[in-house]
Amino acid sequence: MTIEDLLNTVKQHNPQADLELIRRAFDFAAKAHEGRQRATGEPYIIHPLATAKTLAEMGLDTTIIVAGLLHDVPEDTPATLEEVKKNFGAEVASIIAGITKLGKIKYRGVARYLENLRKMFLAFAKDLRIVLVKFADRLHNLETLDALPEKKRHRIALESLEIYAPIAARLGMGEMRGRIEDASFKYVLPEEYEWVKRLESEAYQQREEVLKKINMQTQKELEAAGIEVLKIQSRTKHLYSLYKKLLLHNRDVSQVHDILAVRVIVVDIADCYAALGVVHKLWRPLKGRIKDYISQPKPNGYQSLHTTVFALEGLIVEFQIRTERMHEDAEYGIAAHWHYHEEGSKIPNRYVAWVKELAALRKEMLAEMKLQDIESLKIDVFQNRIFVLTPKGDVIDLPENATPIDFAYSIHTAIGNKCIGARVNDQLVSLETSLKNGDMVEILIDKNRKGPSPDWLKFAHTRLARSSIKANAQSSLASWLFRKKTPATK
Ligand code: MN
């Protein structure tokens, strides 16, 4: 990894970037870190270079790449933040100040998780760029974890898997999430990691030749049909995501139909549908496996056409067909949007929705933090999440198996306390019904209702709902006891 590698990556992903400035930042960082080494024994500058490269791959702009190169300078070298500011401006200095602050947090035990989360989100609210640099920094640290003592390795990997990866997922950064998860998986569950890795290599590497032929044949047919193919490639499933899917299917790999997938990137939406037709003419599709996430995006905004087919030699392969923009969105999420925003093009509505959703998440997390209930915080944050809609179309994020009661409290404590029923997709349902992704939920309230029923604790899952029920049911119990007691003592 050299400065030339970095500059090439920058040129490729962001032709407008200021290469001279990036080179100057590199020289500054290289001089500041001179003589210092990483735990791996390599010169320290490798680390800021790798960090900056990850940011460049996301198509981010000069300021962020410069910040990535300089992110460890004030903390680890004689050069100060003031000097960085003098040479590279206030914006770069402010991002680095944020990173330095994040890095200063040292905690023992579980409290670490809590505080880290809080800092991440406070940092996010201030400047998304701080979070992006921090992710890139963490990713390289993870990828070089081998050099650290085992205990430290495990702790950093666990923290990354449980905190960084879910946040990356929430920001729509699929590629970052996958890389963080896979790098952590290896240390957190080494035996499971080896098992999944073997399964994947059996499924994928041994069939590389067939997959190549499938790609070539598909590309030929698409072009013959007049569809311009910007890119076609087999993608390996990220290992941790494959692992989670295997657990859902009793560890039976034959039940996982997207272990082999071919990604086709075309010019526009019309071509996506046309390409789907060509693929189906070429290979027989599996029943019930055609998904149109273009006209009906996933709640997190993901768009693509998916279909699973019997390809050459009876190989079951999933095709994912999308435009370039959809692809960048799926890989880089909010970073991709942020980039477009910087270019001065119109901000997609979904970007606004995303930011709103994150603001809400941050609020929720801050509220949760006051409860000091670290164990339940862990469970809630790291469970799989579902997205449901309010009648107004706002997206509410809840843990899997959440019920209308969880939903009601996530809207407002008063809505929870006054809840008497719920409609899901216009049907009246019982309050213990598990909500599903994409459900539209309406809460029926009775203004005169005194408070929650303690029975709700049987099916309330979020910390927010449970603590509100406990607090409010207790207070009504207390007042009830008080009322009962008063006449007796008179
Ligand atoms: Mn660093």
Tab-separated table of C-alpha atoms and ligand atoms in Angstrom:
chain	number	residue	atom	x	y	z
A	1	MET	CA	0.000	0.000	0.000
A	2	THR	CA	1.556	3.261	-1.161
A	3	ILE	CA	0.435	6.798	-1.814
A	4	GLU	CA	0.310	5.926	-5.526
A	5	ASP	CA	-2.212	3.131	-4.809
A	6	LEU	CA	-4.314	5.608	-2.892
A	7	LEU	CA	-4.175	8.255	-5.621
A	8	ASN	CA	-5.187	5.673	-8.234
A	9	THR	CA	-8.186	4.632	-6.146
A	10	VAL	CA	-9.163	8.281	-5.677
A	11	LYS	CA	-8.916	8.988	-9.416
A	12	GLN	CA	-11.060	5.983	-10.174
A	13	HIS	CA	-13.880	6.863	-7.775
A	14	ASN	CA	-13.749	10.628	-7.687
A	15	PRO	CA	-12.131	12.268	-10.682
A	16	GLN	CA	-12.723	15.743	-9.248
A	17	ALA	CA	-10.676	15.127	-6.113
A	18	ASP	CA	-7.706	17.378	-5.365
A	19	LEU	CA	-4.819	14.945	-5.767
A	20	GLU	CA	-2.193	17.538	-4.859
A	21	LEU	CA	-3.839	18.229	-1.528
A	22	ILE	CA	-4.107	14.504	-0.815
A	23	ARG	CA	-0.425	14.066	-1.596
A	24	ARG	CA	0.417	16.958	0.699
A	25	ALA	CA	-1.635	15.399	3.509
A	26	PHE	CA	0.200	12.121	2.954
A	27	ASP	CA	3.601	13.844	3.181
A	28	PHE	CA	2.540	15.598	6.364
A	29	ALA	CA	1.260	12.361	7.948
A	30	ALA	CA	4.268	10.323	6.809
A	31	LYS	CA	6.640	12.842	8.359
A	32	ALA	CA	4.629	13.020	11.597
A	33	HIS	CA	4.437	9.221	11.989
A	34	GLU	CA	8.021	8.679	10.876
A	35	GLY	CA	9.909	6.023	12.832
A	36	ARG	CA	6.718	4.633	14.383
A	37	GLN	CA	5.394	1.183	13.713
A	38	ARG	CA	2.126	-0.668	13.901
A	39	ALA	CA	1.826	-3.764	16.094
A	40	THR	CA	2.271	-5.722	12.851
A	41	GLY	CA	5.783	-4.284	12.518
A	42	GLU	CA	4.871	-2.285	9.421
A	43	PRO	CA	5.515	1.451	9.200
A	44	TYR	CA	2.661	3.312	10.861
A	45	ILE	CA	1.722	5.263	7.719
A	46	ILE	CA	0.241	2.051	6.233
A	47	HIS	CA	-2.702	2.467	8.583
A	48	PRO	CA	-3.759	6.022	7.609
A	49	LEU	CA	-3.204	5.058	3.963
A	50	ALA	CA	-5.515	2.048	4.250
A	51	THR	CA	-8.090	4.156	6.084
A	52	ALA	CA	-8.001	6.808	3.359
A	53	LYS	CA	-8.259	4.132	0.664
A	54	THR	CA	-11.471	2.726	2.140
A	55	LEU	CA	-12.922	6.234	2.143
A	56	ALA	CA	-11.790	6.773	-1.443
A	57	GLU	CA	-13.497	3.526	-2.489
A	58	MET	CA	-16.750	4.921	-1.176
A	59	GLY	CA	-16.337	7.815	-3.611
A	60	LEU	CA	-15.972	10.362	-0.825
A	61	ASP	CA	-14.431	13.763	-1.357
A	62	THR	CA	-11.000	15.300	-0.768
A	63	THR	CA	-11.751	16.643	2.721
A	64	ILE	CA	-12.669	13.216	4.077
A	65	ILE	CA	-9.733	11.488	2.418
A	66	VAL	CA	-7.372	14.094	3.846
A	67	ALA	CA	-8.962	13.621	7.273
A	68	GLY	CA	-8.485	9.848	6.897
A	69	LEU	CA	-4.785	10.341	6.175
A	70	LEU	CA	-4.303	12.661	9.146
A	71	HIS	CA	-6.683	11.021	11.625
A	72	ASP	CA	-4.037	9.702	14.023
A	73	VAL	CA	-1.662	12.661	13.769
A	74	PRO	CA	-2.664	14.757	16.804
A	75	GLU	CA	-3.078	11.673	18.986
A	76	ASP	CA	0.037	9.693	18.121
A	77	THR	CA	2.647	12.172	16.889
A	78	PRO	CA	4.359	15.375	18.005
A	79	ALA	CA	2.333	17.334	15.417
A	80	THR	CA	-0.710	19.101	16.879
A	81	LEU	CA	-4.282	19.672	15.801
A	82	GLU	CA	-3.412	23.377	15.479
A	83	GLU	CA	-0.781	22.546	12.868
A	84	VAL	CA	-3.250	20.346	11.010
A	85	LYS	CA	-5.717	23.204	11.041
A	86	LYS	CA	-3.122	25.688	9.811
A	87	ASN	CA	-2.115	23.403	6.925
A	88	PHE	CA	-5.391	21.759	5.964
A	89	GLY	CA	-8.160	23.997	7.244
A	90	ALA	CA	-10.778	24.068	9.965
A	91	GLU	CA	-13.053	21.447	8.400
A	92	VAL	CA	-10.400	18.740	8.304
A	93	ALA	CA	-9.302	19.704	11.818
A	94	SER	CA	-12.834	19.437	13.141
A	95	ILE	CA	-13.323	15.935	11.698
A	96	ILE	CA	-10.012	14.830	13.210
A	97	ALA	CA	-10.894	16.386	16.556
A	98	GLY	CA	-14.036	14.238	16.499
A	99	ILE	CA	-12.065	11.058	15.725
A	100	THR	CA	-9.535	11.845	18.430
A	101	LYS	CA	-12.334	12.297	20.945
A	102	LEU	CA	-13.898	8.993	19.919
A	103	GLY	CA	-10.525	7.304	20.303
A	104	LYS	CA	-9.962	8.688	23.767
A	105	ILE	CA	-12.857	6.802	25.258
A	106	LYS	CA	-11.418	3.972	27.317
A	107	TYR	CA	-13.749	1.743	29.189
A	108	ARG	CA	-13.637	-1.463	31.099
A	109	GLY	CA	-16.245	-4.174	30.689
A	110	VAL	CA	-19.666	-3.669	29.276
A	111	ALA	CA	-19.829	0.035	30.045
A	112	ARG	CA	-17.591	0.398	27.022
A	113	TYR	CA	-20.381	-0.637	24.731
A	114	LEU	CA	-22.794	1.861	26.096
A	115	GLU	CA	-20.503	4.805	25.990
A	116	ASN	CA	-19.220	3.949	22.576
A	117	LEU	CA	-22.704	3.864	21.185
A	118	ARG	CA	-23.508	7.153	22.740
A	119	LYS	CA	-20.393	8.766	21.349
A	120	MET	CA	-20.987	7.332	17.920
A	121	PHE	CA	-24.387	8.827	17.747
A	122	LEU	CA	-23.475	12.143	19.223
A	123	ALA	CA	-20.661	12.244	16.717
A	124	PHE	CA	-23.020	11.320	13.932
A	125	ALA	CA	-25.376	14.104	14.798
A	126	LYS	CA	-22.534	16.566	14.597
A	127	ASP	CA	-20.893	15.368	11.433
A	128	LEU	CA	-21.469	12.144	9.514
A	129	ARG	CA	-17.925	12.400	8.181
A	130	ILE	CA	-16.528	11.626	11.636
A	131	VAL	CA	-18.443	8.357	11.662
A	132	LEU	CA	-17.293	7.466	8.147
A	133	VAL	CA	-13.615	7.996	8.993
A	134	LYS	CA	-14.070	6.061	12.232
A	135	PHE	CA	-15.545	3.112	10.329
A	136	ALA	CA	-12.670	3.077	7.860
A	137	ASP	CA	-10.182	3.320	10.739
A	138	ARG	CA	-11.864	0.476	12.616
A	139	LEU	CA	-11.995	-1.703	9.523
A	140	HIS	CA	-8.239	-1.555	9.014
A	141	ASN	CA	-7.611	-2.170	12.701
A	142	LEU	CA	-9.826	-5.250	12.444
A	143	GLU	CA	-8.083	-6.500	9.363
A	144	THR	CA	-4.760	-6.336	11.179
A	145	LEU	CA	-5.981	-7.768	14.503
A	146	ASP	CA	-3.705	-10.797	14.275
A	147	ALA	CA	-0.872	-8.695	15.624
A	148	LEU	CA	-2.619	-8.040	18.950
A	149	PRO	CA	-2.767	-10.228	22.081
A	150	GLU	CA	-5.685	-12.648	22.063
A	151	LYS	CA	-7.737	-10.998	24.775
A	152	LYS	CA	-7.609	-7.598	23.145
A	153	ARG	CA	-8.371	-9.174	19.791
A	154	HIS	CA	-11.516	-10.793	21.050
A	155	ARG	CA	-12.749	-7.633	22.741
A	156	ILE	CA	-12.238	-5.417	19.710
A	157	ALA	CA	-13.811	-7.989	17.402
A	158	LEU	CA	-16.840	-8.424	19.644
A	159	GLU	CA	-17.329	-4.702	19.954
A	160	SER	CA	-17.107	-4.318	16.201
A	161	LEU	CA	-19.562	-7.110	15.547
A	162	GLU	CA	-22.058	-5.876	18.085
A	163	ILE	CA	-21.789	-2.135	17.678
A	164	TYR	CA	-20.063	-1.012	14.522
A	165	ALA	CA	-21.669	-3.535	12.182
A	166	PRO	CA	-25.276	-2.789	13.235
A	167	ILE	CA	-24.634	0.924	12.907
A	168	ALA	CA	-23.133	0.439	9.448
A	169	ALA	CA	-26.218	-1.580	8.565
A	170	ARG	CA	-28.473	1.166	9.774
A	171	LEU	CA	-26.593	3.645	7.632
A	172	GLY	CA	-27.196	1.386	4.634
A	173	MET	CA	-23.483	0.697	4.238
A	174	GLY	CA	-23.755	-2.942	3.155
A	175	GLU	CA	-20.165	-3.345	2.079
A	176	MET	CA	-18.769	-1.816	5.269
A	177	ARG	CA	-21.083	-3.922	7.362
A	178	GLY	CA	-20.078	-7.104	5.568
A	179	ARG	CA	-16.374	-6.399	5.873
A	180	ILE	CA	-16.615	-5.484	9.560
A	181	GLU	CA	-18.715	-8.555	10.308
A	182	ASP	CA	-16.434	-10.954	8.489
A	183	ALA	CA	-13.263	-9.540	10.022
A	184	SER	CA	-14.815	-9.819	13.505
A	185	PHE	CA	-16.522	-13.184	12.990
A	186	LYS	CA	-13.139	-14.862	12.650
A	187	TYR	CA	-12.152	-13.889	16.196
A	188	VAL	CA	-15.498	-13.941	17.949
A	189	LEU	CA	-16.577	-17.430	16.792
A	190	PRO	CA	-13.436	-19.019	15.325
A	191	GLU	CA	-14.829	-22.537	14.928
A	192	GLU	CA	-18.058	-21.402	13.327
A	193	TYR	CA	-16.053	-19.141	11.072
A	194	GLU	CA	-13.942	-22.035	9.834
A	195	TRP	CA	-17.052	-24.125	9.212
A	196	VAL	CA	-18.787	-21.416	7.169
A	197	LYS	CA	-15.619	-20.638	5.294
A	198	ARG	CA	-15.301	-24.271	4.284
A	199	LEU	CA	-18.939	-24.417	3.169
A	200	GLU	CA	-18.484	-21.333	1.082
A	201	SER	CA	-15.347	-22.540	-0.543
A	202	GLU	CA	-17.084	-25.829	-1.379
A	203	ALA	CA	-20.006	-23.935	-2.855
A	204	TYR	CA	-18.117	-21.211	-4.606
A	205	GLN	CA	-14.443	-21.696	-5.266
A	206	GLN	CA	-14.894	-25.211	-6.588
A	207	ARG	CA	-17.489	-23.944	-9.043
A	208	GLU	CA	-15.680	-20.860	-10.178
A	209	GLU	CA	-15.304	-22.220	-13.714
A	210	VAL	CA	-19.028	-22.933	-14.113
A	211	LEU	CA	-19.882	-19.539	-12.681
A	212	LYS	CA	-17.594	-17.882	-15.185
A	213	LYS	CA	-19.371	-19.696	-17.994
A	214	ILE	CA	-22.766	-18.663	-16.603
A	215	ASN	CA	-21.635	-15.036	-16.506
A	216	MET	CA	-20.300	-15.159	-20.042
A	217	GLN	CA	-23.381	-16.807	-21.449
A	218	THR	CA	-25.689	-14.374	-19.634
A	219	GLN	CA	-23.717	-11.370	-20.809
A	220	LYS	CA	-23.826	-12.616	-24.392
A	221	GLU	CA	-27.605	-13.082	-24.297
A	222	LEU	CA	-28.162	-9.700	-22.674
A	223	GLU	CA	-26.080	-7.953	-25.302
A	224	ALA	CA	-27.786	-9.875	-28.081
A	225	ALA	CA	-31.057	-8.472	-26.704
A	226	GLY	CA	-29.645	-4.956	-26.961
A	227	ILE	CA	-29.104	-4.462	-23.221
A	228	GLU	CA	-25.910	-2.692	-22.254
A	229	VAL	CA	-24.218	-4.539	-19.393
A	230	LEU	CA	-22.171	-2.170	-17.250
A	231	LYS	CA	-20.922	-4.953	-15.046
A	232	ILE	CA	-21.602	-8.611	-14.448
A	233	GLN	CA	-19.896	-10.547	-11.689
A	234	SER	CA	-20.417	-13.400	-9.277
A	235	ARG	CA	-20.475	-12.239	-5.740
A	236	THR	CA	-19.551	-14.338	-2.758
A	237	LYS	CA	-21.864	-13.979	0.152
A	238	HIS	CA	-20.248	-12.363	3.145
A	239	LEU	CA	-19.427	-15.128	5.603
A	240	TYR	CA	-21.187	-13.775	8.641
A	241	SER	CA	-24.341	-13.106	6.687
A	242	LEU	CA	-24.176	-16.656	5.328
A	243	TYR	CA	-23.699	-17.906	8.903
A	244	LYS	CA	-26.797	-16.109	10.124
A	245	LYS	CA	-28.791	-17.512	7.247
A	246	LEU	CA	-27.525	-21.029	7.973
A	247	LEU	CA	-28.675	-20.718	11.567
A	248	LEU	CA	-32.146	-19.806	10.288
A	249	HIS	CA	-32.163	-22.998	8.206
A	250	ASN	CA	-30.937	-25.486	10.821
A	251	ARG	CA	-27.413	-25.263	9.447
A	252	ASP	CA	-28.556	-26.849	6.201
A	253	VAL	CA	-26.629	-25.273	3.358
A	254	SER	CA	-28.935	-26.735	0.702
A	255	GLN	CA	-31.657	-24.420	2.030
A	256	VAL	CA	-29.634	-21.290	1.314
A	257	HIS	CA	-30.448	-20.328	-2.260
A	258	ASP	CA	-28.387	-17.171	-2.565
A	259	ILE	CA	-25.026	-18.619	-1.638
A	260	LEU	CA	-24.119	-18.272	-5.312
A	261	ALA	CA	-25.220	-15.014	-6.858
A	262	VAL	CA	-24.579	-13.124	-10.052
A	263	ARG	CA	-24.878	-9.372	-9.994
A	264	VAL	CA	-25.846	-7.619	-13.195
A	265	ILE	CA	-25.516	-3.832	-13.379
A	266	VAL	CA	-27.385	-2.147	-16.238
A	267	VAL	CA	-28.070	1.417	-17.317
A	268	ASP	CA	-31.648	2.083	-16.251
A	269	ILE	CA	-34.776	0.592	-14.717
A	270	ALA	CA	-36.284	-0.421	-18.065
A	271	ASP	CA	-33.131	-2.434	-18.749
A	272	CYS	CA	-33.437	-4.114	-15.341
A	273	TYR	CA	-36.829	-5.564	-16.281
A	274	ALA	CA	-35.691	-6.395	-19.788
A	275	ALA	CA	-32.667	-8.187	-18.352
A	276	LEU	CA	-34.886	-10.185	-16.001
A	277	GLY	CA	-36.831	-11.403	-19.035
A	278	VAL	CA	-33.647	-12.452	-20.793
A	279	VAL	CA	-32.376	-14.297	-17.719
A	280	HIS	CA	-35.674	-16.178	-17.422
A	281	LYS	CA	-35.601	-17.124	-21.072
A	282	LEU	CA	-32.087	-18.426	-20.639
A	283	TRP	CA	-32.454	-20.218	-17.287
A	284	ARG	CA	-35.543	-21.716	-15.665
A	285	PRO	CA	-36.534	-19.726	-12.561
A	286	LEU	CA	-37.384	-21.363	-9.238
A	287	LYS	CA	-40.992	-20.870	-8.251
A	288	GLY	CA	-41.729	-18.091	-5.782
A	289	ARG	CA	-38.206	-16.680	-5.824
A	290	ILE	CA	-38.766	-13.670	-8.079
A	291	LYS	CA	-38.610	-10.461	-6.072
A	292	ASP	CA	-39.211	-6.992	-7.431
A	293	TYR	CA	-37.500	-4.728	-4.945
A	294	ILE	CA	-37.468	-1.971	-7.560
A	295	SER	CA	-41.174	-1.268	-7.551
A	296	GLN	CA	-41.363	-2.360	-3.916
A	297	PRO	CA	-38.087	-1.455	-2.202
A	298	LYS	CA	-37.177	-3.126	1.077
A	299	PRO	CA	-38.003	-0.955	4.065
A	300	ASN	CA	-34.351	0.051	4.289
A	301	GLY	CA	-34.583	1.371	0.726
A	302	TYR	CA	-32.782	-1.517	-0.979
A	303	GLN	CA	-33.654	-1.837	-4.667
A	304	SER	CA	-32.904	-4.656	-7.132
A	305	LEU	CA	-34.645	-7.419	-9.025
A	306	HIS	CA	-33.903	-10.851	-7.590
A	307	THR	CA	-34.571	-14.195	-9.172
A	308	THR	CA	-33.230	-17.646	-8.466
A	309	VAL	CA	-32.663	-19.914	-11.456
A	310	PHE	CA	-31.401	-23.330	-12.409
A	311	ALA	CA	-28.338	-22.375	-14.404
A	312	LEU	CA	-25.667	-24.444	-16.131
A	313	GLU	CA	-25.196	-27.942	-14.723
A	314	GLY	CA	-28.316	-27.475	-12.608
A	315	LEU	CA	-26.520	-25.003	-10.391
A	316	ILE	CA	-28.941	-22.894	-8.346
A	317	VAL	CA	-27.898	-19.262	-8.706
A	318	GLU	CA	-29.513	-16.041	-7.613
A	319	PHE	CA	-29.443	-13.158	-10.091
A	320	GLN	CA	-29.491	-9.624	-8.714
A	321	ILE	CA	-30.247	-7.046	-11.369
A	322	ARG	CA	-29.910	-3.331	-10.639
A	323	THR	CA	-28.759	0.044	-11.910
A	324	GLU	CA	-25.442	1.596	-10.962
A	325	ARG	CA	-27.138	4.003	-8.574
A	326	MET	CA	-29.003	1.180	-6.839
A	327	HIS	CA	-25.739	-0.700	-6.579
A	328	GLU	CA	-23.855	2.170	-4.973
A	329	ASP	CA	-26.757	2.684	-2.655
A	330	ALA	CA	-26.683	-0.934	-1.534
A	331	GLU	CA	-22.929	-0.930	-1.028
A	332	TYR	CA	-22.276	2.511	0.430
A	333	GLY	CA	-25.671	3.631	1.730
A	334	ILE	CA	-25.651	6.993	3.344
A	335	ALA	CA	-22.085	7.607	2.185
A	336	ALA	CA	-23.255	7.405	-1.424
A	337	HIS	CA	-26.016	9.896	-0.763
A	338	TRP	CA	-23.732	12.191	1.075
A	339	HIS	CA	-21.446	12.161	-1.914
A	340	TYR	CA	-24.225	13.104	-4.327
A	341	HIS	CA	-25.234	15.817	-1.948
A	342	GLU	CA	-21.716	17.214	-2.092
A	343	GLU	CA	-21.773	17.257	-5.863
A	344	GLY	CA	-24.683	19.634	-5.596
A	345	SER	CA	-27.158	17.305	-7.275
A	346	LYS	CA	-30.635	16.922	-5.878
A	347	ILE	CA	-30.749	15.100	-2.556
A	348	PRO	CA	-32.930	11.999	-2.936
A	349	ASN	CA	-35.955	12.007	-0.636
A	350	ARG	CA	-34.771	8.830	0.921
A	351	TYR	CA	-31.675	10.571	2.179
A	352	VAL	CA	-33.909	12.888	4.125
A	353	ALA	CA	-35.886	9.915	5.425
A	354	TRP	CA	-32.662	8.230	6.446
A	355	VAL	CA	-31.439	11.193	8.383
A	356	LYS	CA	-34.810	11.481	10.094
A	357	GLU	CA	-34.718	7.828	10.964
A	358	LEU	CA	-31.249	8.168	12.403
A	359	ALA	CA	-32.201	11.188	14.415
A	360	ALA	CA	-35.074	9.147	15.830
A	361	LEU	CA	-32.771	6.221	16.530
A	362	ARG	CA	-30.354	8.490	18.291
A	363	LYS	CA	-33.132	9.920	20.406
A	364	GLU	CA	-34.325	6.456	21.269
A	365	MET	CA	-30.829	5.352	22.183
A	366	LEU	CA	-30.228	8.349	24.357
A	367	ALA	CA	-33.511	7.704	26.133
A	368	GLU	CA	-32.526	4.083	26.593
A	369	MET	CA	-29.143	5.004	27.939
A	370	LYS	CA	-30.688	6.611	30.992
A	371	LEU	CA	-31.974	3.223	32.055
A	372	GLN	CA	-28.462	1.941	32.692
A	373	ASP	CA	-29.708	-1.470	31.755
A	374	ILE	CA	-26.699	-2.643	29.844
A	375	GLU	CA	-27.644	-6.254	29.341
A	376	SER	CA	-30.997	-5.469	27.838
A	377	LEU	CA	-29.444	-2.713	25.777
A	378	LYS	CA	-27.185	-5.290	24.222
A	379	ILE	CA	-30.033	-7.597	23.391
A	380	ASP	CA	-32.134	-4.900	21.868
A	381	VAL	CA	-29.506	-3.240	19.767
A	382	PHE	CA	-28.085	-6.400	18.352
A	383	GLN	CA	-31.228	-8.263	17.555
A	384	ASN	CA	-32.384	-8.182	13.992
A	385	ARG	CA	-34.508	-5.175	13.321
A	386	ILE	CA	-37.754	-4.796	11.450
A	387	PHE	CA	-39.180	-1.656	9.913
A	388	VAL	CA	-42.866	-0.880	10.205
A	389	LEU	CA	-44.844	2.117	9.062
A	390	THR	CA	-47.115	4.593	10.777
A	391	PRO	CA	-50.334	5.509	8.934
A	392	LYS	CA	-48.488	8.655	7.837
A	393	GLY	CA	-45.709	6.597	6.308
A	394	ASP	CA	-43.015	7.269	8.891
A	395	VAL	CA	-40.672	4.351	9.325
A	396	ILE	CA	-40.349	2.944	12.821
A	397	ASP	CA	-37.508	0.621	13.610
A	398	LEU	CA	-38.199	-2.208	16.064
A	399	PRO	CA	-36.567	-5.474	17.112
A	400	GLU	CA	-37.805	-8.667	15.510
A	401	ASN	CA	-40.952	-10.068	17.180
A	402	ALA	CA	-41.975	-6.593	18.328
A	403	THR	CA	-45.702	-6.207	19.010
A	404	PRO	CA	-48.128	-3.287	18.645
A	405	ILE	CA	-47.320	-2.396	22.275
A	406	ASP	CA	-43.651	-1.889	21.389
A	407	PHE	CA	-44.742	0.163	18.417
A	408	ALA	CA	-47.102	2.307	20.522
A	409	TYR	CA	-44.392	3.142	23.063
A	410	SER	CA	-41.889	3.914	20.352
A	411	ILE	CA	-44.287	6.569	19.048
A	412	HIS	CA	-44.935	8.148	22.438
A	413	THR	CA	-45.256	7.002	26.056
A	414	ALA	CA	-48.743	8.494	26.212
A	415	ILE	CA	-49.806	6.473	23.146
A	416	GLY	CA	-48.497	3.334	24.835
A	417	ASN	CA	-50.228	4.091	28.126
A	418	LYS	CA	-53.573	4.811	26.435
A	419	CYS	CA	-53.417	1.936	23.955
A	420	ILE	CA	-56.522	-0.250	23.721
A	421	GLY	CA	-56.026	-1.981	20.396
A	422	ALA	CA	-54.221	-2.020	17.065
A	423	ARG	CA	-54.833	-2.312	13.381
A	424	VAL	CA	-52.165	-3.911	11.232
A	425	ASN	CA	-52.605	-3.408	7.495
A	426	ASP	CA	-56.187	-2.300	8.226
A	427	GLN	CA	-57.052	-5.465	10.175
A	428	LEU	CA	-57.807	-5.403	13.881
A	429	VAL	CA	-55.259	-7.582	15.653
A	430	SER	CA	-54.556	-8.579	19.233
A	431	LEU	CA	-51.850	-6.658	21.051
A	432	GLU	CA	-49.580	-9.680	21.262
A	433	THR	CA	-49.355	-10.069	17.469
A	434	SER	CA	-45.760	-10.110	16.162
A	435	LEU	CA	-45.209	-7.345	13.634
A	436	LYS	CA	-43.523	-8.034	10.320
A	437	ASN	CA	-41.317	-5.937	8.090
A	438	GLY	CA	-43.349	-3.428	6.124
A	439	ASP	CA	-46.528	-3.709	8.244
A	440	MET	CA	-48.530	-0.533	8.569
A	441	VAL	CA	-49.580	-0.172	12.175
A	442	GLU	CA	-52.244	2.055	13.638
A	443	ILE	CA	-52.738	2.271	17.403
A	444	LEU	CA	-56.216	2.730	18.843
A	445	ILE	CA	-56.269	4.716	22.055
A	446	ASP	CA	-58.724	5.552	24.789
A	447	LYS	CA	-57.965	8.925	26.345
A	448	ASN	CA	-59.550	7.801	29.593
A	449	ARG	CA	-57.427	4.741	29.982
A	450	LYS	CA	-55.567	4.962	33.321
A	451	GLY	CA	-52.350	3.265	32.317
A	452	PRO	CA	-50.748	0.124	30.921
A	453	SER	CA	-51.652	-3.378	32.007
A	454	PRO	CA	-48.851	-5.328	33.721
A	455	ASP	CA	-49.963	-8.250	31.509
A	456	TRP	CA	-48.414	-6.426	28.548
A	457	LEU	CA	-44.996	-7.345	29.925
A	458	LYS	CA	-45.680	-10.840	28.568
A	459	PHE	CA	-45.370	-9.562	25.028
A	460	ALA	CA	-43.587	-6.218	25.195
A	461	HIS	CA	-40.023	-6.622	23.949
A	462	THR	CA	-38.329	-3.262	23.695
A	463	ARG	CA	-36.657	-1.810	26.691
A	464	LEU	CA	-38.568	1.397	26.184
A	465	ALA	CA	-41.950	-0.341	26.297
A	466	ARG	CA	-41.027	-2.602	29.202
A	467	SER	CA	-39.637	0.160	31.364
A	468	SER	CA	-42.607	2.431	30.583
A	469	ILE	CA	-45.060	-0.336	31.445
A	470	LYS	CA	-43.234	-1.081	34.684
A	471	ALA	CA	-43.021	2.569	35.658
A	472	ASN	CA	-46.590	3.452	34.771
A	473	ALA	CA	-48.211	0.224	35.908
A	474	GLN	CA	-46.343	0.572	39.200
A	475	SER	CA	-47.465	4.109	39.722
A	476	SER	CA	-51.064	3.172	39.092
A	477	LEU	CA	-50.622	0.185	41.398
A	478	ALA	CA	-49.117	2.473	44.033
A	479	SER	CA	-51.952	4.932	43.775
A	480	TRP	CA	-54.411	2.067	43.896
A	481	LEU	CA	-52.769	0.715	47.072
A	482	PHE	CA	-52.712	4.178	48.500
A	483	ARG	CA	-56.412	4.645	47.822
A	484	LYS	CA	-57.199	1.261	49.336
A	485	LYS	CA	-55.072	1.938	52.354
A	486	THR	CA	-56.304	5.401	53.165
A	487	PRO	CA	-59.790	4.494	54.318
A	488	ALA	CA	-58.467	1.548	56.320
A	489	THR	CA	-56.056	3.651	58.381
A	490	LYS	CA	-58.584	6.319	59.129
B	1	MN	MN	-6.386	4.927	13.436
